[in-house]
Amino acid sequence: MIELKRAITLFLFAVALAGTVALAPPGTASAHALSAPAGAGPHPAIGPGIPGKAATITEGQVKEVAPGGVITYPSVTSCLTVTARLRDGGLVGAHASLFQVPGELRSDEILPALKQLTGGRPVIAVQVKGAVGAWHPGYFVKAIESYGQEEQPPYPSHPDPEGLADAVSRGLAVPGGLVTVEDVPDGDQIVR
């Protein structure tokens, strides 16, 4: 059973890596750390200082769009997207990847970055969409690549939308009733 789980993990990693190589813009590997040097402006991994009307959010990124704006999450396969709807109509979105894209945020850094970007503004709903069956709620707390060689990361034995909703609710400090989870087919996601 463990060998089957390892084979599934390797397959999902290969799928995530293939998508990353195809989608990663050149020169972004070192440009997207969660923290920035003292005195530096907002970091690209967690969005611009002034949100625009549209944003494309690739794996490991968190960005915001202004009220009436549109977020595009390209090539969502083994990923989950998390979109916070703000009371003013703006959207803050995150594209959580099972395996870290080089230079981008890990799955356990996504919710803190999303919470940071909402900046304490009122959130009226949070939508989680993507490969629900591939995700263990613990991946939002400890990323797969954080486990040592002798440690066994948890693997989902079945889809756990309630567990994912609870993890997102706790990670963003929003009431659980605001979080919905939906398993959606592979492809681009567009949120308005």
XYZ file of N, CA and C in Angstrom:
576
model
N 0.821 -1.191 0.000
C 0.000 0.000 0.000
C 0.873 1.267 0.000
N 1.971 1.214 0.796
C 2.861 2.373 0.843
C 3.481 2.619 -0.523
N 3.870 1.535 -1.228
C 4.456 1.699 -2.559
C 3.456 2.324 -3.531
N 2.184 1.946 -3.424
C 1.145 2.543 -4.272
C 1.029 4.032 -3.974
N 1.046 4.396 -2.695
C 0.956 5.804 -2.321
C 2.157 6.579 -2.849
N 3.331 5.983 -2.751
C 4.524 6.649 -3.276
C 4.428 6.814 -4.787
N 3.918 5.798 -5.465
C 3.765 5.885 -6.921
C 2.790 6.993 -7.294
N 1.693 7.109 -6.536
C 0.710 8.169 -6.795
C 1.360 9.528 -6.557
N 2.113 9.660 -5.460
C 2.784 10.924 -5.160
C 3.751 11.303 -6.270
N 4.548 10.340 -6.738
C 5.499 10.619 -7.814
C 4.787 11.028 -9.091
N 3.668 10.365 -9.395
C 2.896 10.716 -10.580
C 2.364 12.148 -10.459
N 1.765 12.475 -9.292
C 1.230 13.823 -9.105
C 2.344 14.863 -9.173
N 3.520 14.514 -8.625
C 4.651 15.421 -8.696
C 5.056 15.657 -10.150
N 5.103 14.585 -10.938
C 5.489 14.713 -12.349
C 4.494 15.590 -13.101
N 3.200 15.413 -12.818
C 2.169 16.232 -13.464
C 2.340 17.693 -13.066
N 2.547 17.934 -11.762
C 2.723 19.309 -11.291
C 3.980 19.936 -11.880
N 5.061 19.169 -11.922
C 6.319 19.676 -12.465
C 6.196 19.989 -13.948
N 5.521 19.119 -14.696
C 5.340 19.363 -16.134
C 4.546 20.646 -16.359
N 3.492 20.847 -15.573
C 2.711 22.073 -15.700
C 3.512 23.298 -15.321
N 4.355 23.156 -14.316
C 5.177 24.267 -13.855
C 6.176 24.683 -14.912
N 6.849 23.730 -15.500
C 7.845 24.036 -16.515
C 7.192 24.746 -17.690
N 6.003 24.306 -18.054
C 5.320 24.905 -19.198
C 4.808 26.307 -18.888
N 4.478 26.578 -17.617
C 3.825 27.839 -17.286
C 4.733 28.873 -16.633
N 5.844 28.465 -16.038
C 6.667 29.393 -15.277
C 7.336 30.413 -16.193
N 7.114 31.707 -15.894
C 7.788 32.724 -16.680
C 9.290 32.691 -16.406
N 10.112 32.987 -17.406
C 11.549 32.973 -17.201
C 11.967 33.988 -16.136
N 12.959 33.608 -15.344
C 13.531 34.533 -14.377
C 12.711 34.761 -13.131
N 11.700 33.915 -12.836
C 10.888 34.150 -11.652
C 11.317 33.331 -10.457
N 12.258 32.424 -10.615
C 12.615 31.508 -9.537
C 13.011 32.229 -8.257
N 13.788 33.279 -8.332
C 14.218 33.946 -7.109
C 13.380 35.176 -6.796
N 12.423 35.474 -7.624
C 11.674 36.721 -7.446
C 10.423 36.577 -6.603
N 10.135 35.386 -6.067
C 8.856 35.202 -5.395
C 8.962 34.574 -4.020
N 9.767 35.083 -3.141
C 9.806 34.577 -1.778
C 8.712 35.269 -0.977
N 8.283 34.655 0.140
C 7.210 35.226 0.940
C 7.647 36.525 1.600
N 8.891 36.604 2.063
C 9.337 37.813 2.734
C 10.263 38.615 1.825
N 10.300 39.900 2.086
C 11.150 40.790 1.308
C 12.116 41.487 2.256
N 13.222 41.999 1.749
C 14.153 42.728 2.600
C 13.483 43.941 3.227
N 13.976 44.364 4.380
C 13.422 45.537 5.060
C 13.429 46.728 4.112
N 12.323 47.454 4.100
C 12.217 48.627 3.259
C 11.801 48.345 1.829
N 11.705 47.072 1.451
C 11.300 46.726 0.089
C 9.789 46.857 -0.047
N 9.316 47.032 -1.248
C 7.888 47.118 -1.512
C 7.236 45.753 -1.433
N 5.937 45.669 -1.733
C 5.247 44.389 -1.699
C 5.934 43.376 -2.609
N 5.937 42.141 -2.194
C 6.620 41.095 -2.958
C 5.694 40.513 -4.008
N 6.189 40.216 -5.216
C 5.354 39.712 -6.301
C 4.569 38.443 -5.963
N 5.086 37.572 -5.103
C 4.379 36.330 -4.780
C 3.071 36.603 -4.072
N 2.979 37.748 -3.419
C 1.740 38.059 -2.711
C 1.054 39.287 -3.291
N 1.276 39.525 -4.546
C 0.492 40.506 -5.284
C 1.044 41.915 -5.246
N 0.511 42.761 -6.124
C 0.954 44.144 -6.236
C 0.370 45.003 -5.125
N 0.917 46.219 -4.967
C 0.414 47.143 -3.971
C -0.964 47.675 -4.322
N -1.229 47.916 -5.584
C -2.531 48.415 -6.022
C -3.118 47.391 -6.981
N -4.252 46.789 -6.596
C -4.815 45.740 -7.458
C -5.402 46.303 -8.751
N -5.239 45.529 -9.809
C -5.828 45.882 -11.092
C -7.173 45.184 -11.252
N -7.696 45.236 -12.460
C -8.995 44.627 -12.749
C -8.885 43.166 -13.160
N -7.676 42.688 -13.440
C -7.506 41.291 -13.843
C -6.163 40.787 -13.344
N -6.143 39.495 -13.004
C -4.892 38.868 -12.577
C -4.898 37.412 -12.999
N -3.740 36.936 -13.422
C -3.530 35.515 -13.668
C -2.685 35.018 -12.508
N -3.185 33.987 -11.825
C -2.504 33.470 -10.643
C -2.050 32.053 -10.935
N -0.746 31.879 -11.069
C -0.178 30.557 -11.336
C 0.173 29.884 -10.010
N 0.618 28.630 -10.095
C 0.896 27.821 -8.911
C 1.845 28.522 -7.955
N 1.441 28.550 -6.687
C 2.274 29.128 -5.648
C 2.177 30.634 -5.524
N 1.201 31.256 -6.174
C 1.058 32.705 -6.124
C -0.239 33.109 -5.442
N -0.225 34.331 -4.907
C -1.392 34.944 -4.274
C -1.476 36.375 -4.798
N -2.649 36.745 -5.315
C -2.819 38.098 -5.871
C -4.235 38.595 -5.592
N -4.406 39.897 -5.820
C -5.690 40.557 -5.593
C -6.150 41.269 -6.853
N -7.482 41.316 -7.037
C -8.053 42.162 -8.088
C -9.054 43.111 -7.441
N -9.213 44.270 -8.056
C -10.120 45.304 -7.576
C -11.574 44.858 -7.752
N -12.498 45.541 -7.079
C -13.917 45.216 -7.260
C -14.292 45.192 -8.740
N -15.054 44.172 -9.114
C -15.458 43.986 -10.500
C -14.408 43.292 -11.343
N -13.290 42.912 -10.738
C -12.191 42.293 -11.470
C -12.373 40.802 -11.696
N -11.410 40.222 -12.423
C -11.455 38.814 -12.809
C -10.116 38.155 -12.484
N -10.192 36.969 -11.889
C -8.995 36.169 -11.639
C -9.033 34.964 -12.566
N -7.898 34.674 -13.198
C -7.739 33.457 -14.000
C -6.692 32.591 -13.319
N -7.073 31.349 -13.049
C -6.152 30.341 -12.528
C -5.903 29.374 -13.691
N -4.736 29.431 -14.326
C -4.503 28.555 -15.474
C -4.111 27.133 -15.070
N -4.524 26.179 -15.889
C -4.084 24.783 -15.799
C -4.168 24.196 -14.396
N -5.342 24.250 -13.801
C -5.537 23.665 -12.476
C -5.741 22.163 -12.670
N -4.771 21.368 -12.242
C -4.853 19.910 -12.389
C -4.867 19.261 -11.010
N -3.711 19.169 -10.363
C -3.640 18.585 -9.028
C -3.685 19.668 -7.953
N -4.010 20.878 -8.323
C -3.980 22.037 -7.426
C -5.343 22.321 -6.810
N -5.316 23.234 -5.854
C -6.534 23.836 -5.316
C -6.404 25.347 -5.462
N -7.506 26.003 -5.778
C -7.521 27.458 -5.766
C -8.361 27.901 -4.578
N -7.964 29.005 -3.978
C -8.682 29.563 -2.835
C -8.944 31.021 -3.166
N -10.217 31.388 -3.254
C -10.582 32.760 -3.597
C -11.392 33.364 -2.462
N -10.877 34.441 -1.879
C -11.594 35.176 -0.839
C -12.334 36.336 -1.490
N -13.630 36.388 -1.258
C -14.461 37.496 -1.750
C -14.560 38.538 -0.638
N -14.110 39.754 -0.948
C -14.125 40.826 0.027
C -15.458 41.561 -0.006
N -15.838 42.168 1.105
C -17.109 42.896 1.189
C -17.200 43.999 0.147
N -16.060 44.625 -0.209
C -16.092 45.726 -1.181
C -16.191 45.242 -2.630
N -16.231 43.911 -2.838
C -16.341 43.359 -4.184
C -15.020 42.901 -4.769
N -13.919 43.186 -4.105
C -12.615 42.734 -4.579
C -12.428 41.242 -4.330
N -11.442 40.665 -4.986
C -11.122 39.247 -4.835
C -9.636 39.108 -4.502
N -9.334 38.186 -3.590
C -7.952 37.831 -3.300
C -7.864 36.336 -3.532
N -6.955 35.924 -4.412
C -6.887 34.523 -4.790
C -5.521 33.912 -4.586
N -5.545 32.584 -4.387
C -4.311 31.818 -4.206
C -4.412 30.533 -5.012
N -3.299 30.124 -5.609
C -3.225 28.894 -6.406
C -2.273 27.963 -5.662
N -2.828 27.047 -4.882
C -2.040 26.147 -4.039
C -1.646 24.897 -4.827
N -0.358 24.621 -4.845
C 0.180 23.489 -5.585
C 0.547 22.369 -4.617
N 0.279 21.118 -5.007
C 0.661 19.979 -4.174
C 2.156 19.981 -3.901
N 2.938 20.303 -4.906
C 4.391 20.349 -4.777
C 4.853 21.744 -5.140
N 5.778 22.279 -4.373
C 6.237 23.648 -4.565
C 6.855 23.867 -5.939
N 6.422 24.916 -6.570
C 7.028 25.381 -7.807
C 8.270 26.167 -7.387
N 9.421 25.900 -7.981
C 10.636 26.612 -7.579
C 10.428 28.129 -7.574
N 10.777 28.731 -6.439
C 10.681 30.178 -6.306
C 9.312 30.693 -5.907
N 8.321 29.827 -5.816
C 6.965 30.248 -5.445
C 6.632 29.727 -4.045
N 5.445 30.020 -3.570
C 5.030 29.626 -2.228
C 4.682 28.147 -2.160
N 5.023 27.515 -1.027
C 4.618 26.130 -0.769
C 3.172 26.123 -0.294
N 2.576 24.933 -0.264
C 1.178 24.825 0.154
C 0.958 25.320 1.584
N 1.956 25.168 2.465
C 1.793 25.631 3.843
C 2.072 27.134 4.002
N 2.452 27.808 2.936
C 2.652 29.260 2.955
C 1.496 30.010 2.294
N 0.637 29.274 1.595
C -0.434 29.899 0.808
C -1.459 30.628 1.674
N -1.997 29.953 2.693
C -3.040 30.593 3.508
C -2.498 31.784 4.306
N -1.300 31.697 4.909
C -0.784 32.899 5.570
C -0.597 34.079 4.599
N -0.143 33.804 3.379
C 0.027 34.872 2.395
C -1.320 35.453 1.974
N -2.311 34.590 1.802
C -3.658 35.047 1.439
C -4.238 35.906 2.560
N -4.075 35.443 3.787
C -4.564 36.209 4.944
C -3.862 37.559 5.024
N -2.556 37.573 4.781
C -1.785 38.821 4.805
C -2.308 39.792 3.752
N -2.597 39.290 2.565
C -3.043 40.167 1.483
C -4.463 40.697 1.712
N -5.313 39.938 2.410
C -6.646 40.469 2.717
C -6.545 41.602 3.714
N -5.470 41.616 4.484
C -5.189 42.750 5.359
C -6.252 43.052 6.388
N -6.951 42.048 6.872
C -7.972 42.272 7.889
C -9.282 42.825 7.353
N -9.376 42.997 6.039
C -10.631 43.486 5.457
C -11.701 42.397 5.560
N -12.970 42.791 5.643
C -14.033 41.789 5.789
C -14.140 40.852 4.582
N -14.120 39.555 4.874
C -14.281 38.508 3.869
C -15.713 37.993 3.979
N -16.438 37.962 2.854
C -17.836 37.510 2.890
C -18.010 36.069 2.413
N -17.012 35.529 1.706
C -17.072 34.140 1.235
C -15.674 33.708 0.808
N -15.425 32.404 0.923
C -14.168 31.826 0.453
C -14.526 30.584 -0.363
N -14.064 30.550 -1.605
C -14.330 29.420 -2.497
C -13.041 28.644 -2.711
N -13.101 27.332 -2.434
C -11.976 26.433 -2.665
C -12.397 25.505 -3.795
N -11.604 25.470 -4.871
C -11.962 24.650 -6.029
C -10.727 23.945 -6.564
N -10.937 22.753 -7.125
C -9.840 22.043 -7.758
C -9.877 20.560 -7.490
N -8.696 19.963 -7.347
C -8.535 18.515 -7.189
C -8.702 18.124 -5.723
N -9.920 18.202 -5.232
C -10.220 17.957 -3.823
C -9.718 16.584 -3.368
N -9.873 15.559 -4.183
C -9.466 14.210 -3.802
C -7.971 14.017 -3.668
N -7.164 14.907 -4.233
C -5.708 14.787 -4.162
C -5.125 15.475 -2.930
N -5.964 16.198 -2.185
C -5.475 17.031 -1.090
C -5.858 16.510 0.276
N -4.859 16.435 1.149
C -5.071 16.182 2.569
C -5.124 17.562 3.230
N -6.057 17.806 4.163
C -6.125 19.128 4.800
C -4.807 19.564 5.439
N -4.008 18.608 5.883
C -2.736 18.922 6.519
C -1.728 19.575 5.600
N -1.914 19.483 4.281
C -0.966 20.102 3.349
C -0.952 21.628 3.482
N -2.029 22.204 4.048
C -2.053 23.644 4.283
C -1.254 24.018 5.540
N -0.940 23.016 6.354
C -0.191 23.238 7.589
C 1.271 22.830 7.433
N 1.509 21.709 6.749
C 2.870 21.230 6.499
C 2.915 20.680 5.083
N 3.678 21.363 4.226
C 3.773 20.985 2.814
C 4.435 19.624 2.657
N 4.101 18.924 1.602
C 4.655 17.597 1.332
C 6.178 17.626 1.359
N 6.790 18.648 0.765
C 8.249 18.691 0.713
C 8.894 19.032 2.050
N 8.094 19.316 3.081
C 8.629 19.607 4.411
C 8.933 18.349 5.208
N 8.447 17.213 4.755
C 8.658 15.962 5.476
C 10.054 15.434 5.178
N 10.702 14.938 6.224
C 12.029 14.363 6.062
C 11.965 13.023 5.359
N 13.134 12.521 4.999
C 13.221 11.258 4.262
C 12.612 10.095 5.040
N 12.706 10.132 6.343
C 12.174 9.050 7.179
C 10.721 9.284 7.576
N 10.173 10.435 7.246
C 8.794 10.754 7.604
C 7.847 10.395 6.463
N 6.654 10.045 6.814
C 5.641 9.714 5.814
C 4.586 10.823 5.794
N 4.469 11.589 4.709
C 3.420 12.607 4.656
C 2.046 11.932 4.630
N 1.027 12.610 5.122
C -0.314 12.033 5.049
C -0.805 12.013 3.608
N -1.570 11.008 3.279
C -2.167 10.904 1.945
C -3.676 10.845 2.111
N -4.399 11.506 1.242
C -5.861 11.430 1.348
C -6.342 10.026 0.974
N -7.155 9.436 1.833
C -7.724 8.121 1.519
C -9.067 8.273 0.809
N -9.617 9.461 0.897
C -10.890 9.795 0.237
C -10.992 11.321 0.163
N -11.819 11.858 -0.713
C -12.001 13.308 -0.742
C -12.521 13.794 0.611
N -11.968 14.888 1.105
C -12.345 15.415 2.415
C -12.682 16.903 2.317
N -13.797 17.239 1.652
C -14.137 18.662 1.514
C -14.353 19.353 2.857
N -14.929 18.636 3.830
C -15.152 19.245 5.139
C -13.822 19.564 5.825
N -12.866 18.628 5.743
C -11.552 18.860 6.336
C -10.823 20.013 5.670
N -10.925 20.104 4.336
C -10.294 21.217 3.618
C -10.942 22.546 4.004
N -12.277 22.564 4.100
C -12.983 23.785 4.494
C -12.550 24.216 5.887
N -12.400 23.257 6.804
C -11.975 23.575 8.159
C -10.550 24.122 8.171
N -9.655 23.497 7.409
C -8.258 23.966 7.349
C -8.183 25.385 6.798
N -8.957 25.662 5.749
C -8.959 27.002 5.152
C -9.579 28.006 6.119
N -10.667 27.629 6.776
C -11.310 28.499 7.752
C -10.337 28.884 8.863
N -9.631 27.888 9.394
C -8.659 28.159 10.461
C -7.482 28.985 9.941
N -6.978 28.631 8.762
C -5.827 29.338 8.208
C -6.093 30.795 7.897
N -7.320 31.104 7.516
C -7.674 32.491 7.183
C -8.376 33.203 8.330
N -8.684 32.470 9.408
C -9.405 33.026 10.561
C -10.752 33.612 10.137
N -11.490 32.828 9.344
C -12.843 33.218 8.946
C -13.805 32.133 9.423
N -15.071 32.470 9.659
C -16.032 31.450 10.084
C -16.154 30.332 9.044
N -16.277 29.105 9.531
C -16.369 27.944 8.647
C -17.519 28.013 7.665
N -18.611 28.649 8.040
C -19.765 28.757 7.164
C -19.517 29.586 5.918
N -18.424 30.346 5.899
C -18.104 31.166 4.728
C -17.342 30.388 3.658
N -16.842 29.198 4.013
C -15.965 28.451 3.113
C -16.733 27.339 2.405
N -16.671 27.343 1.076
C -17.243 26.246 0.278
C -16.110 25.547 -0.462
N -16.276 24.237 -0.672
C -15.261 23.440 -1.359
C -15.944 22.706 -2.503
N -15.336 22.789 -3.688
C -15.915 22.149 -4.871
C -14.828 21.440 -5.679
N -15.070 20.177 -5.973
C -14.172 19.413 -6.843
C -14.543 19.771 -8.279
N -13.590 20.283 -9.033
C -13.870 20.683 -10.412
C -12.907 19.976 -11.361
N -13.315 19.779 -12.606
C -12.447 19.123 -13.592
C -11.191 19.943 -13.870
N -10.173 19.257 -14.413
C -8.930 19.917 -14.797
C -9.201 21.027 -15.805
N -8.382 22.066 -15.735
C -8.470 23.148 -16.710
C -8.324 24.489 -16.069
N -8.570 25.530 -16.844
C -8.494 26.899 -16.343
C -9.733 27.189 -15.506
N -9.536 27.986 -14.468
C -10.667 28.473 -13.664
C -10.714 29.992 -13.801
N -11.912 30.511 -13.998
C -12.096 31.961 -14.104
C -13.094 32.352 -13.021
N -12.696 33.320 -12.195
C -13.539 33.774 -11.096
C -13.818 35.261 -11.290
N -15.079 35.600 -11.248
C -15.504 37.009 -11.391
C -16.131 37.487 -10.097
